[in-house]
Coordinates of C-alpha atoms (C1' of nucleotides) in Angstrom, one line a residue:
Chain A
X651 CA -22.1 -67.2 -58.2
X652 CA -23.0 -69.3 -56.5
X653 CA -23.7 -67.5 -53.9
X654 CA -25.6 -65.3 -55.3
X655 CA -27.9 -67.7 -56.4
X656 CA -28.3 -69.3 -52.7
X657 CA -28.8 -65.9 -51.1
X658 CA -31.8 -65.2 -54.6
X659 CA -33.0 -68.7 -53.3
X660 CA -33.5 -67.8 -49.5
X661 CA -35.5 -65.0 -50.1
X662 CA -37.1 -67.1 -52.2
X663 CA -38.1 -69.4 -49.2
X664 CA -38.5 -66.9 -46.6
X665 CA -41.3 -65.0 -48.7
X666 CA -42.8 -68.9 -49.3
X667 CA -42.3 -69.8 -45.8
X668 CA -44.4 -66.6 -45.0
X669 CA -47.2 -67.4 -46.5
X670 CA -47.5 -70.5 -46.3
X671 CA -47.7 -69.8 -42.6
X672 CA -49.8 -66.8 -42.9
X673 CA -52.3 -68.7 -44.4
X674 CA -52.2 -71.3 -42.1
X675 CA -52.4 -69.6 -39.6
X676 CA -55.2 -67.7 -40.9
X677 CA -57.1 -71.3 -41.0
X678 CA -57.0 -71.8 -37.9
X679 CA -58.6 -69.0 -36.5
X680 CA -61.2 -69.7 -39.3
X681 CA -62.3 -72.6 -37.6
X682 CA -63.3 -70.3 -35.4
X683 CA -64.8 -67.7 -36.8
X684 CA -62.2 -65.2 -36.6
X685 CA -60.8 -62.8 -39.1
X686 CA -57.3 -62.1 -38.0
X687 CA -57.9 -58.6 -37.6
X688 CA -60.8 -59.6 -34.4
X689 CA -58.4 -62.3 -33.4
X690 CA -55.9 -59.6 -32.6
X691 CA -58.6 -57.9 -29.9
X692 CA -58.7 -60.8 -28.3
X693 CA -55.3 -61.7 -28.5
X694 CA -54.9 -58.2 -26.6
X695 CA -57.5 -58.7 -24.2
X696 CA -56.1 -62.4 -23.6
X697 CA -53.0 -61.1 -23.2
X698 CA -53.4 -58.3 -21.0
X699 CA -56.8 -58.4 -19.7
X700 CA -59.4 -55.9 -19.6
X701 CA -58.6 -52.5 -21.3
X702 CA -60.2 -49.5 -22.6
X703 CA -60.8 -49.2 -26.6
X704 CA -58.3 -46.9 -26.0
X705 CA -56.0 -49.3 -24.9
X706 CA -56.8 -51.8 -27.6
X707 CA -56.5 -49.1 -30.3
X708 CA -52.6 -49.3 -29.4
X709 CA -51.9 -52.9 -28.4
X710 CA -53.9 -54.1 -31.6
X711 CA -51.9 -50.7 -33.4
X712 CA -55.3 -49.8 -35.4
X713 CA -56.8 -46.6 -35.1
X714 CA -59.3 -45.7 -32.6
X715 CA -62.5 -45.4 -35.5
X716 CA -61.3 -49.2 -36.5
X717 CA -61.2 -50.9 -32.7
X718 CA -65.2 -49.0 -32.8
X719 CA -65.7 -51.7 -35.4
X720 CA -63.9 -54.1 -34.1
X721 CA -65.9 -54.4 -31.1
X722 CA -69.1 -54.4 -32.5
X723 CA -68.2 -57.4 -34.4
X724 CA -66.9 -59.2 -31.1
X725 CA -69.5 -58.1 -29.1
X726 CA -72.4 -58.5 -31.5
X727 CA -71.5 -62.9 -31.9
X728 CA -69.9 -62.4 -27.8
X729 CA -67.1 -62.5 -27.6
X730 CA -66.5 -59.3 -26.3
X731 CA -68.3 -56.4 -24.2
X732 CA -68.3 -53.4 -23.5
X733 CA -69.0 -52.1 -19.8
X734 CA -68.7 -48.4 -18.9
X735 CA -65.5 -47.2 -16.8
X736 CA -65.4 -47.0 -13.6
X737 CA -64.3 -43.7 -13.5
X738 CA -63.5 -42.3 -15.9
X739 CA -67.1 -41.7 -18.2
X740 CA -65.6 -41.1 -21.7
X741 CA -64.2 -44.3 -21.6
X742 CA -65.3 -48.0 -21.8
X743 CA -63.8 -51.1 -20.9
X744 CA -63.6 -53.7 -23.2
X745 CA -63.5 -57.4 -21.4
X746 CA -63.4 -60.7 -22.5
X747 CA -66.9 -63.1 -22.0
X748 CA -66.7 -66.8 -21.4
X749 CA -67.4 -67.3 -24.5
X750 CA -64.5 -65.6 -26.0
X751 CA -62.1 -67.3 -23.6
X752 CA -62.7 -70.3 -24.6
X753 CA -62.3 -69.8 -27.9
X754 CA -59.3 -68.2 -27.4
X755 CA -58.2 -71.1 -25.0
X756 CA -58.5 -73.1 -27.8
X757 CA -56.7 -71.5 -30.0
X758 CA -54.1 -71.7 -27.8
X759 CA -54.5 -75.2 -27.7
X760 CA -54.2 -75.4 -31.4
X761 CA -51.5 -73.8 -31.3
X762 CA -50.0 -76.7 -29.2
X763 CA -50.7 -78.6 -31.4
X764 CA -49.6 -77.3 -34.2
X765 CA -45.8 -76.7 -33.2
X766 CA -46.0 -80.2 -31.4
X767 CA -47.3 -81.6 -35.4
X768 CA -44.3 -78.9 -37.4
X769 CA -41.5 -79.6 -35.1
X770 CA -41.7 -82.5 -32.9
X771 CA -39.6 -85.1 -34.9
X772 CA -37.3 -82.2 -36.1
X773 CA -33.7 -82.4 -34.7
X774 CA -32.6 -80.7 -31.9
X775 CA -29.9 -79.0 -34.0
X776 CA -32.3 -77.9 -37.1
X777 CA -34.4 -76.9 -34.6
X778 CA -31.6 -74.9 -33.0
X779 CA -30.4 -73.5 -36.6
X780 CA -33.8 -72.0 -37.4
X781 CA -34.0 -70.5 -34.1
X782 CA -31.1 -68.6 -34.7
X783 CA -31.5 -67.7 -38.2
X784 CA -34.8 -66.5 -37.7
X785 CA -33.6 -64.2 -35.0
X786 CA -31.5 -62.8 -37.3
X787 CA -34.0 -62.6 -40.1
X788 CA -36.5 -61.4 -37.7
X789 CA -33.9 -58.4 -36.7
X790 CA -32.3 -57.5 -39.7
X791 CA -36.5 -57.1 -42.0
X792 CA -37.4 -54.7 -38.9
X793 CA -34.6 -52.1 -38.7
X794 CA -32.8 -52.0 -41.9
X795 CA -35.6 -51.3 -45.0
X796 CA -37.4 -48.0 -45.2
X797 CA -39.1 -48.0 -42.3
X798 CA -42.7 -46.6 -43.1
X799 CA -45.2 -45.7 -40.4
X800 CA -46.8 -49.7 -39.3
X801 CA -48.5 -51.9 -41.7
X802 CA -51.6 -52.9 -39.3
X803 CA -52.9 -56.3 -38.6
X804 CA -49.9 -58.3 -37.0
X805 CA -51.3 -60.5 -34.7
X806 CA -49.0 -62.2 -31.6
X807 CA -50.0 -65.4 -31.1
X808 CA -49.1 -68.5 -28.4
X809 CA -49.1 -65.6 -25.4
Chain B
X1454 CA -40.8 -80.1 -20.6
X1455 CA -38.4 -78.3 -22.2
X1456 CA -39.1 -79.8 -25.5
X1457 CA -42.1 -78.6 -25.5
X1458 CA -41.2 -75.1 -24.6
X1459 CA -38.9 -75.3 -27.9
X1460 CA -41.8 -76.7 -30.1
X1461 CA -44.0 -73.6 -28.5
X1462 CA -40.3 -71.2 -28.9
X1463 CA -40.1 -72.5 -32.9
X1464 CA -43.8 -72.2 -33.7
X1465 CA -43.9 -68.3 -31.9
X1466 CA -40.4 -67.5 -34.4
X1467 CA -42.7 -69.0 -37.4
X1468 CA -45.0 -66.3 -36.5
X1469 CA -42.8 -63.5 -35.5
X1470 CA -41.4 -64.1 -39.2
X1471 CA -44.5 -64.6 -41.0
X1472 CA -45.2 -61.3 -40.1
X1473 CA -42.5 -59.2 -40.3
X1474 CA -41.3 -60.7 -43.7
X1475 CA -44.8 -59.9 -44.5
X1476 CA -44.6 -56.5 -43.8
X1477 CA -40.8 -56.5 -45.0
X1478 CA -42.7 -57.5 -48.9
X1479 CA -45.2 -54.8 -48.7
X1480 CA -42.8 -52.1 -47.9
X1481 CA -40.8 -53.0 -51.0
X1482 CA -44.1 -52.7 -53.5
X1483 CA -45.2 -49.9 -51.0
X1484 CA -42.1 -47.4 -52.5
X1485 CA -43.0 -48.1 -55.9
X1486 CA -46.7 -47.4 -55.0
X1487 CA -48.1 -50.6 -55.6
X1488 CA -50.6 -52.7 -53.0
X1489 CA -49.8 -56.6 -52.9
X1490 CA -52.7 -57.1 -54.5
X1491 CA -51.9 -54.7 -57.7
X1492 CA -48.2 -55.9 -57.4
X1493 CA -49.4 -60.0 -57.7
X1494 CA -51.7 -59.1 -61.5
X1495 CA -47.4 -57.7 -62.2
X1496 CA -46.1 -60.1 -61.0
X1497 CA -47.9 -62.7 -63.3
X1498 CA -47.5 -60.0 -66.4
X1499 CA -44.1 -60.3 -65.1
X1500 CA -43.2 -63.7 -65.6
X1501 CA -45.8 -65.2 -67.6
X1502 CA -46.3 -63.1 -70.6
X1503 CA -49.5 -60.8 -72.3
X1504 CA -52.8 -62.4 -70.9
X1505 CA -56.3 -62.1 -70.3
X1506 CA -58.2 -61.0 -67.7
X1507 CA -59.6 -65.1 -67.2
X1508 CA -56.0 -66.1 -67.3
X1509 CA -54.8 -63.8 -65.1
X1510 CA -57.8 -64.1 -62.4
X1511 CA -56.5 -67.9 -62.6
X1512 CA -52.9 -66.8 -61.8
X1513 CA -53.5 -64.9 -59.2
X1514 CA -55.9 -66.3 -58.1
X1515 CA -59.3 -63.9 -58.1
X1516 CA -62.5 -64.0 -59.0
X1517 CA -63.0 -61.8 -62.8
X1518 CA -64.6 -59.8 -61.3
X1519 CA -61.6 -58.6 -59.4
X1520 CA -59.6 -58.6 -61.8
X1521 CA -60.7 -55.9 -63.8
X1522 CA -60.7 -53.5 -60.8
X1523 CA -57.3 -54.8 -60.3
X1524 CA -56.7 -53.6 -64.0
X1525 CA -58.6 -50.7 -64.3
X1526 CA -56.2 -49.6 -61.0
X1527 CA -52.8 -50.3 -62.5
X1528 CA -54.1 -49.0 -66.3
X1529 CA -54.7 -45.5 -64.6
X1530 CA -51.2 -45.8 -62.8
X1531 CA -49.6 -47.0 -65.9
X1532 CA -48.8 -49.5 -65.6
X1533 CA -50.6 -52.2 -68.0
X1534 CA -52.8 -51.2 -70.6
X1535 CA -55.4 -53.5 -71.9
X1536 CA -55.9 -54.7 -75.7
X1537 CA -58.2 -56.5 -77.9
X1538 CA -57.9 -60.0 -78.1
X1539 CA -56.6 -60.6 -81.8
X1540 CA -59.5 -63.5 -83.2
X1541 CA -61.6 -63.4 -79.5
X1542 CA -63.9 -60.4 -79.9
X1543 CA -65.3 -61.5 -76.5
X1544 CA -61.6 -60.5 -74.9
X1545 CA -58.8 -58.1 -73.2
X1546 CA -55.1 -58.9 -73.6
X1547 CA -53.5 -57.2 -71.0
X1548 CA -49.7 -56.4 -71.2
X1549 CA -47.5 -54.6 -69.3
X1550 CA -46.2 -51.1 -70.4
X1551 CA -42.3 -49.6 -70.4
X1552 CA -43.1 -47.9 -67.4
X1553 CA -44.8 -51.4 -65.8
X1554 CA -41.9 -53.2 -66.7
X1555 CA -39.3 -50.8 -65.1
X1556 CA -41.2 -51.2 -62.3
X1557 CA -41.1 -54.9 -61.9
X1558 CA -36.6 -54.8 -62.2
X1559 CA -36.8 -52.7 -60.3
X1560 CA -39.1 -54.7 -57.5
X1561 CA -36.8 -57.5 -58.7
X1562 CA -33.5 -55.2 -57.6
X1563 CA -34.4 -54.4 -54.8
X1564 CA -35.5 -57.8 -54.0
X1565 CA -31.7 -59.3 -54.7
X1566 CA -30.8 -56.4 -52.6
X1567 CA -32.6 -57.3 -49.7
X1568 CA -31.6 -61.3 -50.1
X1569 CA -27.8 -59.4 -49.8
X1570 CA -28.2 -57.7 -46.7
X1571 CA -30.0 -60.4 -45.3
X1572 CA -28.4 -63.4 -46.1
X1573 CA -24.6 -62.3 -47.5
X1574 CA -22.6 -62.4 -44.1
X1575 CA -24.6 -65.9 -43.5
X1576 CA -22.5 -68.8 -42.6
X1577 CA -23.1 -71.1 -45.1
X1578 CA -24.6 -73.8 -43.1
X1579 CA -26.8 -71.4 -40.9
X1580 CA -28.3 -70.8 -44.8
X1581 CA -28.1 -74.5 -45.6
X1582 CA -30.1 -75.5 -42.3
X1583 CA -32.4 -72.6 -43.1
X1584 CA -33.1 -73.8 -46.9
X1585 CA -33.7 -77.3 -45.1
X1586 CA -36.5 -76.8 -41.9
X1587 CA -38.2 -74.1 -44.4
X1588 CA -38.8 -76.3 -46.9
X1589 CA -40.0 -78.9 -44.6
X1590 CA -42.5 -76.9 -43.0
X1591 CA -43.9 -75.2 -46.2
X1592 CA -44.7 -78.6 -46.8
X1593 CA -46.6 -79.7 -43.6
X1594 CA -48.5 -76.5 -43.1
X1595 CA -50.1 -77.3 -46.6
X1596 CA -50.4 -80.1 -46.5
X1597 CA -51.2 -80.6 -42.6
X1598 CA -54.2 -78.3 -41.4
X1599 CA -58.4 -78.4 -43.0
X1600 CA -57.2 -77.2 -46.1
X1601 CA -60.0 -74.4 -46.7
X1602 CA -60.4 -73.9 -50.0
X1603 CA -57.5 -71.0 -51.0
X1604 CA -56.9 -68.0 -49.3
X1605 CA -56.3 -65.4 -51.9
X1606 CA -53.6 -63.1 -52.4
X1607 CA -50.1 -64.8 -52.2
X1608 CA -48.0 -63.2 -54.4
X1609 CA -44.5 -65.4 -55.7
X1610 CA -41.5 -62.2 -55.7
X1611 CA -37.8 -62.9 -57.1
X1612 CA -38.7 -64.9 -60.3
Chain C
dT751 C1' -57.7 -27.3 -23.6
dA752 C1' -56.8 -32.2 -24.7
dT753 C1' -59.0 -37.6 -24.3
dT754 C1' -62.9 -41.0 -25.6
dG755 C1' -65.8 -43.0 -28.3
dT756 C1' -68.4 -41.8 -32.2
dT757 C1' -70.4 -40.7 -36.8
dA758 C1' -69.4 -39.6 -41.8
dT759 C1' -67.1 -40.3 -45.5
dA760 C1' -63.7 -42.7 -48.3
dC761 C1' -61.0 -46.3 -50.6
dT762 C1' -59.0 -50.9 -51.1
dC763 C1' -59.7 -55.9 -51.4
dT764 C1' -62.1 -59.4 -51.7
dA765 C1' -66.7 -62.2 -53.1
dT766 C1' -71.6 -64.2 -56.3
dA767 C1' -75.2 -62.9 -59.3
dA768 C1' -77.4 -60.9 -63.1
dC769 C1' -76.5 -59.7 -68.3
dT770 C1' -73.9 -58.3 -72.7
dA771 C1' -71.6 -59.7 -76.1
dT772 C1' -69.5 -63.0 -78.9
dA773 C1' -68.3 -67.9 -79.6
Chain D
dT714 C1' -75.0 -74.1 -74.3
dA715 C1' -70.5 -72.0 -72.6
dT716 C1' -67.5 -68.2 -71.5
dA717 C1' -65.1 -63.4 -71.4
dG718 C1' -65.4 -59.3 -68.9
dT719 C1' -68.9 -55.9 -67.2
dT720 C1' -72.1 -53.8 -63.8
dA721 C1' -74.7 -54.0 -59.5
dT722 C1' -74.4 -55.1 -55.0
dA723 C1' -72.5 -56.6 -50.3
dG724 C1' -68.9 -56.6 -46.5
dA725 C1' -64.7 -56.9 -44.2
dG726 C1' -60.8 -54.0 -42.6
dT727 C1' -58.3 -50.0 -43.4
dA728 C1' -58.0 -44.7 -42.7
dT729 C1' -59.3 -39.2 -42.1
dA730 C1' -61.7 -35.8 -39.8
dA731 C1' -65.2 -34.0 -37.6
dC732 C1' -68.2 -33.4 -32.8
dA733 C1' -70.5 -35.3 -28.3
dA734 C1' -69.4 -36.0 -23.9
dT735 C1' -66.0 -35.7 -20.2
dA736 C1' -61.5 -35.2 -18.5

DNA sequence: TATTGTTATACTCTATAACTATA
DNA sequence: TATAGTTATAGAGTATAACAATA
């Protein structure tokens, strides 16, 4: 009885934490004029360097058609550029511009500040417990349920 | 040095947990043919009973125009019905159908199973630590940053 | 034949603004 | 004058399918 209630309370907390965190992250991106979808492209380029749109498609987890649109938008606002592939004339290489790199550095610094603000005064053992539980939950949540083909758009910030 | 790394690691975990949880929840809804936006309307009706579209608009946090579209879709798939307001001829009352109630009961039972699967074998003190940390994080994440006007579409499952 | 990136098309979710019927 | 819900329009993000250029 008590245990059952605790479990449901925990799932409630998990959902609430997920929603709040998601809004938190998107608010940070919005300050720099980025949507989550566009930021996910910039993250991939920032972490892994220049790559073709096909590679971006795999890295970000959306179809090549969508990469066309996202890169169009990022090019229009000066965060990325398209260049011809040196040896494969079908392909185009997408790279970050200086502005794109500055933006992503800023996002990264923002995350550092956030991390400090959220966790710096948290007791060591609470932090450890949170990391441990989060690890287990991530694993369970990913493996168990009837896995459909991936839902798009998860970004993986904080390189 | 060590502490700084721990903080960033914790934020990383928080983002990853948020993304995984969000996919987990939407997967559960998708099994029943529901998107998050439509499920949020059904949740509001399931929790609070029949209400006008205007009230739904406030409950769900989207514009009245969007409620029109969402209710159109829910009516088309038999989960909800529109009826005239008894005293205000401008307004329409939206209610769950039997099918809508069954669907939401199923979603709720699914969440109960999920809660059990995720948390039932977790040591009491880990569960307590997670709840405590989650509470603190939700508060910090909501208050601190340059709060824009609300991002839409958070559902609040598990009544 | 297979791959890269595009055009064409469609669907969902979001928004504002203008309009109709009612209060 | 104000409110409830609609139409009209727009934009982002997702998807498939067909096609051109190239491998």
